[in-house]
mmCIF file of C-alpha atoms in Angstrom:
data_model
loop_
_atom_site.group_PDB
_atom_site.id
_atom_site.type_symbol
_atom_site.label_atom_id
_atom_site.label_comp_id
_atom_site.label_asym_id
_atom_site.label_seq_id
_atom_site.Cartn_x
_atom_site.Cartn_y
_atom_site.Cartn_z
ATOM 1 C CA MET A 1 86.429 119.733 49.720
ATOM 2 C CA LYS A 2 87.365 118.849 53.306
ATOM 3 C CA GLN A 3 87.440 121.593 55.881
ATOM 4 C CA ASP A 4 90.699 122.195 57.700
ATOM 5 C CA LEU A 5 89.772 124.207 60.776
ATOM 6 C CA PRO A 6 92.171 124.794 63.679
ATOM 7 C CA LEU A 7 91.351 122.592 66.643
ATOM 8 C CA HIS A 8 90.985 125.605 68.931
ATOM 9 C CA GLN A 9 87.972 126.596 66.872
ATOM 10 C CA THR A 10 86.221 123.255 67.190
ATOM 11 C CA GLY A 11 86.570 122.394 70.837
ATOM 12 C CA SER A 12 88.903 121.672 73.693
ATOM 13 C CA VAL A 13 91.527 118.969 73.849
ATOM 14 C CA GLU A 14 89.240 117.156 76.287
ATOM 15 C CA HIS A 15 86.522 117.015 73.624
ATOM 16 C CA VAL A 16 88.986 115.616 71.084
ATOM 17 C CA ILE A 17 90.133 112.890 73.469
ATOM 18 C CA ALA A 18 86.568 112.049 74.501
ATOM 19 C CA LEU A 19 85.456 111.875 70.879
ATOM 20 C CA LEU A 20 88.280 109.503 69.910
ATOM 21 C CA GLU A 21 87.427 107.313 72.898
ATOM 22 C CA ILE A 22 83.786 107.176 71.760
ATOM 23 C CA LEU A 23 84.875 106.059 68.293
ATOM 24 C CA THR A 24 86.789 103.091 69.749
ATOM 25 C CA GLU A 25 83.556 101.658 71.147
ATOM 26 C CA ASP A 26 81.606 98.883 69.425
ATOM 27 C CA THR A 27 78.469 101.019 69.002
ATOM 28 C CA PRO A 28 77.200 100.383 65.440
ATOM 29 C CA ILE A 29 76.487 104.026 64.549
ATOM 30 C CA HIS A 30 78.390 107.151 65.552
ATOM 31 C CA SER A 31 76.442 110.036 64.040
ATOM 32 C CA VAL A 32 76.885 113.757 64.588
ATOM 33 C CA ALA A 33 73.751 113.706 66.754
ATOM 34 C CA THR A 34 74.922 110.891 69.038
ATOM 35 C CA ILE A 35 78.438 112.337 69.329
ATOM 36 C CA SER A 36 77.174 115.824 70.177
ATOM 37 C CA SER A 37 74.870 114.310 72.803
ATOM 38 C CA ARG A 38 77.644 112.206 74.343
ATOM 39 C CA LEU A 39 80.044 115.171 74.452
ATOM 40 C CA GLY A 40 77.418 117.630 75.661
ATOM 41 C CA ILE A 41 78.113 120.092 72.844
ATOM 42 C CA SER A 42 76.029 121.477 69.968
ATOM 43 C CA ARG A 43 75.676 119.535 66.721
ATOM 44 C CA ASN A 44 77.388 122.353 64.860
ATOM 45 C CA LYS A 45 80.380 122.205 67.166
ATOM 46 C CA ALA A 46 80.507 118.405 66.934
ATOM 47 C CA PHE A 47 80.396 118.607 63.135
ATOM 48 C CA ARG A 48 83.262 121.095 63.011
ATOM 49 C CA LEU A 49 85.305 118.946 65.384
ATOM 50 C CA LEU A 50 84.684 115.858 63.239
ATOM 51 C CA ALA A 51 85.503 117.775 60.058
ATOM 52 C CA THR A 52 88.853 118.842 61.476
ATOM 53 C CA LEU A 53 89.774 115.306 62.493
ATOM 54 C CA GLU A 54 88.505 113.962 59.158
ATOM 55 C CA SER A 55 90.765 116.373 57.272
ATOM 56 C CA ARG A 56 93.727 114.802 59.090
ATOM 57 C CA GLU A 57 92.413 111.268 58.427
ATOM 58 C CA LEU A 58 92.061 110.612 62.148
ATOM 59 C CA VAL A 59 88.327 110.137 61.528
ATOM 60 C CA GLU A 60 86.476 108.886 58.453
ATOM 61 C CA LYS A 61 82.815 108.879 57.435
ATOM 62 C CA ASP A 62 81.044 106.024 55.662
ATOM 63 C CA ARG A 63 78.404 106.378 52.945
ATOM 64 C CA HIS A 64 75.652 106.369 55.583
ATOM 65 C CA GLY A 65 77.163 109.353 57.388
ATOM 66 C CA ALA A 66 78.433 107.349 60.367
ATOM 67 C CA TYR A 67 81.875 108.166 61.756
ATOM 68 C CA ARG A 68 84.696 105.851 62.798
ATOM 69 C CA LEU A 69 88.428 106.059 63.453
ATOM 70 C CA GLY A 70 90.511 106.721 60.348
ATOM 71 C CA THR A 71 93.681 105.127 59.069
ATOM 72 C CA ALA A 72 95.894 107.863 60.504
ATOM 73 C CA ALA A 73 94.600 107.067 63.998
ATOM 74 C CA ALA A 74 95.732 103.456 63.681
ATOM 75 C CA GLY A 75 99.164 104.532 62.462
ATOM 76 C CA LEU A 76 99.519 107.044 65.275
ATOM 77 C CA ALA A 77 98.503 104.453 67.846
ATOM 78 C CA ARG A 78 101.091 102.010 66.512
ATOM 79 C CA ARG A 79 103.887 104.607 66.641
ATOM 80 C CA LEU A 80 102.964 105.494 70.207
ATOM 81 C CA LEU A 81 102.862 101.852 71.235
ATOM 82 C CA ASP A 82 106.225 101.128 69.632
ATOM 83 C CA ASN A 83 107.749 103.781 71.892
ATOM 84 C CA VAL A 84 106.430 102.172 75.038
ATOM 85 C CA ASN A 85 109.187 100.262 76.797
ATOM 86 C CA VAL A 86 107.094 97.273 77.775
ATOM 87 C CA ILE A 87 105.992 96.615 74.201
ATOM 88 C CA GLY A 88 109.516 96.850 72.865
ATOM 89 C CA HIS A 89 110.684 94.250 75.385
ATOM 90 C CA ALA A 90 107.653 92.019 74.930
ATOM 91 C CA ARG A 91 107.502 91.875 71.136
ATOM 92 C CA PRO A 92 110.138 89.108 70.649
ATOM 93 C CA VAL A 93 108.413 86.967 73.298
ATOM 94 C CA LEU A 94 105.001 87.509 71.712
ATOM 95 C CA ASN A 95 106.344 86.615 68.285
ATOM 96 C CA GLU A 96 107.994 83.434 69.532
ATOM 97 C CA LEU A 97 104.855 82.248 71.331
ATOM 98 C CA ALA A 98 102.710 82.976 68.262
ATOM 99 C CA ARG A 99 105.151 81.113 66.008
ATOM 100 C CA ARG A 100 105.361 78.142 68.362
ATOM 101 C CA HIS A 101 101.633 77.648 68.941
ATOM 102 C CA GLY A 102 99.994 79.100 65.840
ATOM 103 C CA GLU A 103 97.629 81.255 67.895
ATOM 104 C CA ALA A 104 97.299 84.971 68.625
ATOM 105 C CA VAL A 105 99.335 86.152 71.606
ATOM 106 C CA TYR A 106 98.351 89.361 73.384
ATOM 107 C CA LEU A 107 100.107 91.772 75.700
ATOM 108 C CA SER A 108 97.880 93.528 78.232
ATOM 109 C CA VAL A 109 98.167 95.739 81.291
ATOM 110 C CA LEU A 110 95.984 96.532 84.275
ATOM 111 C CA LYS A 111 94.586 100.064 84.313
ATOM 112 C CA ASP A 112 92.445 100.937 87.332
ATOM 113 C CA ASP A 113 89.925 98.063 87.420
ATOM 114 C CA ASP A 114 90.236 97.102 83.748
ATOM 115 C CA VAL A 115 92.584 95.132 81.557
ATOM 116 C CA ILE A 116 93.694 96.926 78.371
ATOM 117 C CA PHE A 117 95.013 94.914 75.425
ATOM 118 C CA LEU A 118 98.010 96.809 74.036
ATOM 119 C CA ASP A 119 99.544 94.621 71.372
ATOM 120 C CA VAL A 120 99.196 91.308 69.550
ATOM 121 C CA ALA A 121 101.524 88.948 67.726
ATOM 122 C CA ASP A 122 99.744 87.040 65.019
ATOM 123 C CA CYS A 123 100.619 84.080 62.867
ATOM 124 C CA ALA A 124 99.701 82.995 59.371
ATOM 125 C CA GLY A 125 96.139 81.773 59.079
ATOM 126 C CA VAL A 126 94.728 83.331 62.256
ATOM 127 C CA GLU A 127 91.863 85.662 61.383
ATOM 128 C CA GLY A 128 90.606 88.624 63.386
ATOM 129 C CA SER A 129 93.265 88.367 66.058
ATOM 130 C CA GLY A 130 93.867 92.112 66.138
ATOM 131 C CA SER A 131 90.311 92.884 67.181
ATOM 132 C CA LEU A 132 91.126 93.121 70.891
ATOM 133 C CA VAL A 133 93.978 95.628 70.600
ATOM 134 C CA GLY A 134 92.932 98.838 72.319
ATOM 135 C CA LYS A 135 89.961 97.181 73.998
ATOM 136 C CA ARG A 136 89.433 97.173 77.759
ATOM 137 C CA PHE A 137 87.486 94.734 79.912
ATOM 138 C CA PRO A 138 86.768 94.283 83.628
ATOM 139 C CA SER A 139 89.819 92.561 85.077
ATOM 140 C CA LEU A 140 87.927 89.538 86.379
ATOM 141 C CA ALA A 141 86.317 88.947 82.986
ATOM 142 C CA THR A 142 89.611 87.935 81.334
ATOM 143 C CA SER A 143 92.301 85.352 81.930
ATOM 144 C CA ALA A 144 94.881 88.154 81.750
ATOM 145 C CA GLY A 145 93.141 90.084 84.522
ATOM 146 C CA LYS A 146 92.834 86.987 86.676
ATOM 147 C CA ALA A 147 96.523 86.150 86.172
ATOM 148 C CA ILE A 148 97.435 89.639 87.377
ATOM 149 C CA ARG A 149 94.938 89.671 90.244
ATOM 150 C CA SER A 150 96.162 86.253 91.432
ATOM 151 C CA LEU A 151 99.488 87.799 92.427
ATOM 152 C CA GLN A 152 97.948 90.593 94.460
ATOM 153 C CA SER A 153 97.489 90.381 98.219
ATOM 154 C CA ARG A 154 94.289 89.097 99.772
ATOM 155 C CA ASP A 155 93.837 92.425 101.580
ATOM 156 C CA LEU A 156 93.908 94.279 98.278
ATOM 157 C CA LEU A 157 91.491 91.819 96.685
ATOM 158 C CA GLU A 158 89.084 92.082 99.598
ATOM 159 C CA LYS A 159 89.197 95.864 99.350
ATOM 160 C CA LEU A 160 88.660 95.700 95.602
ATOM 161 C CA LEU A 161 85.905 93.100 95.580
ATOM 162 C CA GLY A 162 84.259 93.854 98.903
ATOM 163 C CA GLY A 163 83.404 97.394 97.913
ATOM 164 C CA LYS A 164 82.642 96.594 94.303
ATOM 165 C CA ARG A 165 79.675 98.253 92.669
ATOM 166 C CA GLY A 166 78.190 98.079 89.206
ATOM 167 C CA ARG A 167 79.271 95.417 86.771
ATOM 168 C CA GLN A 168 81.115 93.216 89.318
ATOM 169 C CA ARG A 169 78.943 93.742 92.376
ATOM 170 C CA SER A 170 77.644 90.161 92.279
ATOM 171 C CA VAL A 171 81.105 88.626 92.603
ATOM 172 C CA ASP A 172 81.329 85.992 95.349
ATOM 173 C CA LEU A 173 84.386 87.164 97.290
ATOM 174 C CA GLU A 174 85.468 83.784 98.655
ATOM 175 C CA ALA A 175 84.829 82.008 95.347
ATOM 176 C CA ILE A 176 86.941 84.415 93.313
ATOM 177 C CA ILE A 177 89.741 84.491 95.889
ATOM 178 C CA GLY A 178 89.735 80.694 95.874
ATOM 179 C CA GLU A 179 89.972 80.700 92.082
ATOM 180 C CA LEU A 180 92.827 83.201 92.168
ATOM 181 C CA GLU A 181 94.707 81.080 94.694
ATOM 182 C CA VAL A 182 94.548 78.124 92.295
ATOM 183 C CA ILE A 183 95.814 80.348 89.475
ATOM 184 C CA ARG A 184 98.665 81.601 91.645
ATOM 185 C CA LYS A 185 99.624 78.007 92.477
ATOM 186 C CA HIS A 186 99.719 76.887 88.834
ATOM 187 C CA GLY A 187 100.985 80.171 87.382
ATOM 188 C CA VAL A 188 98.430 80.294 84.557
ATOM 189 C CA ALA A 189 94.825 81.492 84.320
ATOM 190 C CA ILE A 190 92.575 79.626 81.887
ATOM 191 C CA ASP A 191 89.263 80.974 80.631
ATOM 192 C CA GLU A 192 86.650 79.778 78.155
ATOM 193 C CA ARG A 193 83.645 81.736 76.944
ATOM 194 C CA GLY A 194 81.732 82.245 73.727
ATOM 195 C CA GLY A 195 83.652 79.587 71.799
ATOM 196 C CA THR A 196 86.996 81.190 72.617
ATOM 197 C CA SER A 197 89.585 79.924 75.068
ATOM 198 C CA SER A 198 92.566 81.721 76.533
ATOM 199 C CA ALA A 199 95.466 81.156 78.880
ATOM 200 C CA ALA A 200 97.411 83.945 80.550
ATOM 201 C CA THR A 201 100.262 84.530 82.950
ATOM 202 C CA ALA A 202 101.668 87.657 84.582
ATOM 203 C CA VAL A 203 105.062 89.368 84.209
ATOM 204 C CA ARG A 204 106.957 91.116 87.026
ATOM 205 C CA ASP A 205 109.711 93.741 87.214
ATOM 206 C CA TYR A 206 112.792 93.998 89.453
ATOM 207 C CA THR A 207 110.700 95.163 92.424
ATOM 208 C CA GLY A 208 108.290 92.249 92.055
ATOM 209 C CA LYS A 209 105.598 94.587 90.758
ATOM 210 C CA ILE A 210 103.279 93.192 88.064
ATOM 211 C CA VAL A 211 104.075 94.830 84.742
ATOM 212 C CA CYS A 212 101.764 93.116 82.280
ATOM 213 C CA ALA A 213 100.248 89.796 81.226
ATOM 214 C CA LEU A 214 100.761 87.490 78.272
ATOM 215 C CA THR A 215 97.718 85.750 76.791
ATOM 216 C CA VAL A 216 97.404 83.019 74.175
ATOM 217 C CA LEU A 217 93.914 83.168 72.689
ATOM 218 C CA GLY A 218 92.114 81.090 70.078
ATOM 219 C CA PRO A 219 88.978 79.101 69.199
ATOM 220 C CA SER A 220 87.992 76.503 71.789
ATOM 221 C CA VAL A 221 88.000 73.808 69.104
ATOM 222 C CA ARG A 222 91.777 74.264 68.886
ATOM 223 C CA MET A 223 92.483 75.493 72.393
ATOM 224 C CA LEU A 224 91.500 72.274 74.117
ATOM 225 C CA ARG A 225 92.047 72.032 77.867
ATOM 226 C CA ASP A 226 94.586 69.237 77.511
ATOM 227 C CA ARG A 227 96.554 71.217 74.927
ATOM 228 C CA ILE A 228 96.514 74.322 77.106
ATOM 229 C CA GLU A 229 97.771 72.477 80.177
ATOM 230 C CA LYS A 230 100.450 70.369 78.465
ATOM 231 C CA GLU A 231 101.637 72.593 75.621
ATOM 232 C CA ILE A 232 100.630 76.228 75.996
ATOM 233 C CA ALA A 233 100.839 76.808 79.769
ATOM 234 C CA PRO A 234 104.506 75.715 80.063
ATOM 235 C CA SER A 235 105.428 77.986 77.123
ATOM 236 C CA LEU A 236 103.564 80.921 78.657
ATOM 237 C CA ILE A 237 105.330 80.492 81.982
ATOM 238 C CA GLU A 238 108.686 80.266 80.195
ATOM 239 C CA GLY A 239 107.908 83.371 78.120
ATOM 240 C CA ALA A 240 106.834 85.310 81.200
ATOM 241 C CA GLU A 241 110.065 84.361 82.969
ATOM 242 C CA VAL A 242 112.128 85.541 79.995
ATOM 243 C CA LEU A 243 110.246 88.846 79.886
ATOM 244 C CA SER A 244 110.429 89.281 83.670
ATOM 245 C CA LEU A 245 114.205 88.875 83.471
ATOM 246 C CA LYS A 246 114.286 91.732 80.936
ATOM 247 C CA PHE A 247 112.637 93.891 83.603
ATOM 248 C CA GLY A 248 115.191 92.785 86.191
ATOM 249 C CA TYR A 249 113.050 90.296 88.082
ATOM 250 C CA ALA A 250 114.667 87.228 89.637
ATOM 251 C CA LYS A 251 112.984 84.647 91.829
#
């Protein structure tokens, strides 16, 4: 029988949030031992915390004893996302782009130095397109991030890239700024890696501030460069203009 302990007995709200964030990672195994180590709490406390969340179906355990997010977590995330203004406005545009091109279309935002994928519109026959929702990546590692960065000032980019440490410290400042200038000129960022190709463009609000990015993503065997430039890029730009108008932006 599942335990149903009050959360105040199993740890702080910070521990709950940190634990849920750990479970969104791609690490193959999330055991009580690894979770307790990551959170800096005892195994007993980690177990009680997991048991509480499991009783509410926010966490589930497989037959090997490894933990992952439960079905209730996905439902909660969807309800929260549906209440976010940007997603409500963007959904019709995402659906239309997905219907028109037969590929997955993502909505993403810039958070600190990362791009977070918030929502996806799928179409019949596209497999695994929801896998990026909730994921975050370094901004310069995605077409969405590059589309957003391309509209930022050179001073801001130099400050961002010039003092970069860690995973982007090897970035060639002039090379990336040159690439972003080309993206700004054409209005669309195109990226290809690992057999997957994507094209993205940014959306603005009434102040000219960048709100989000739209990305069409699919296998490179379908997302050929010629198709992206002649078919998908014009649609993306049109969709971004429609969505920008919803936020009050006018050229």
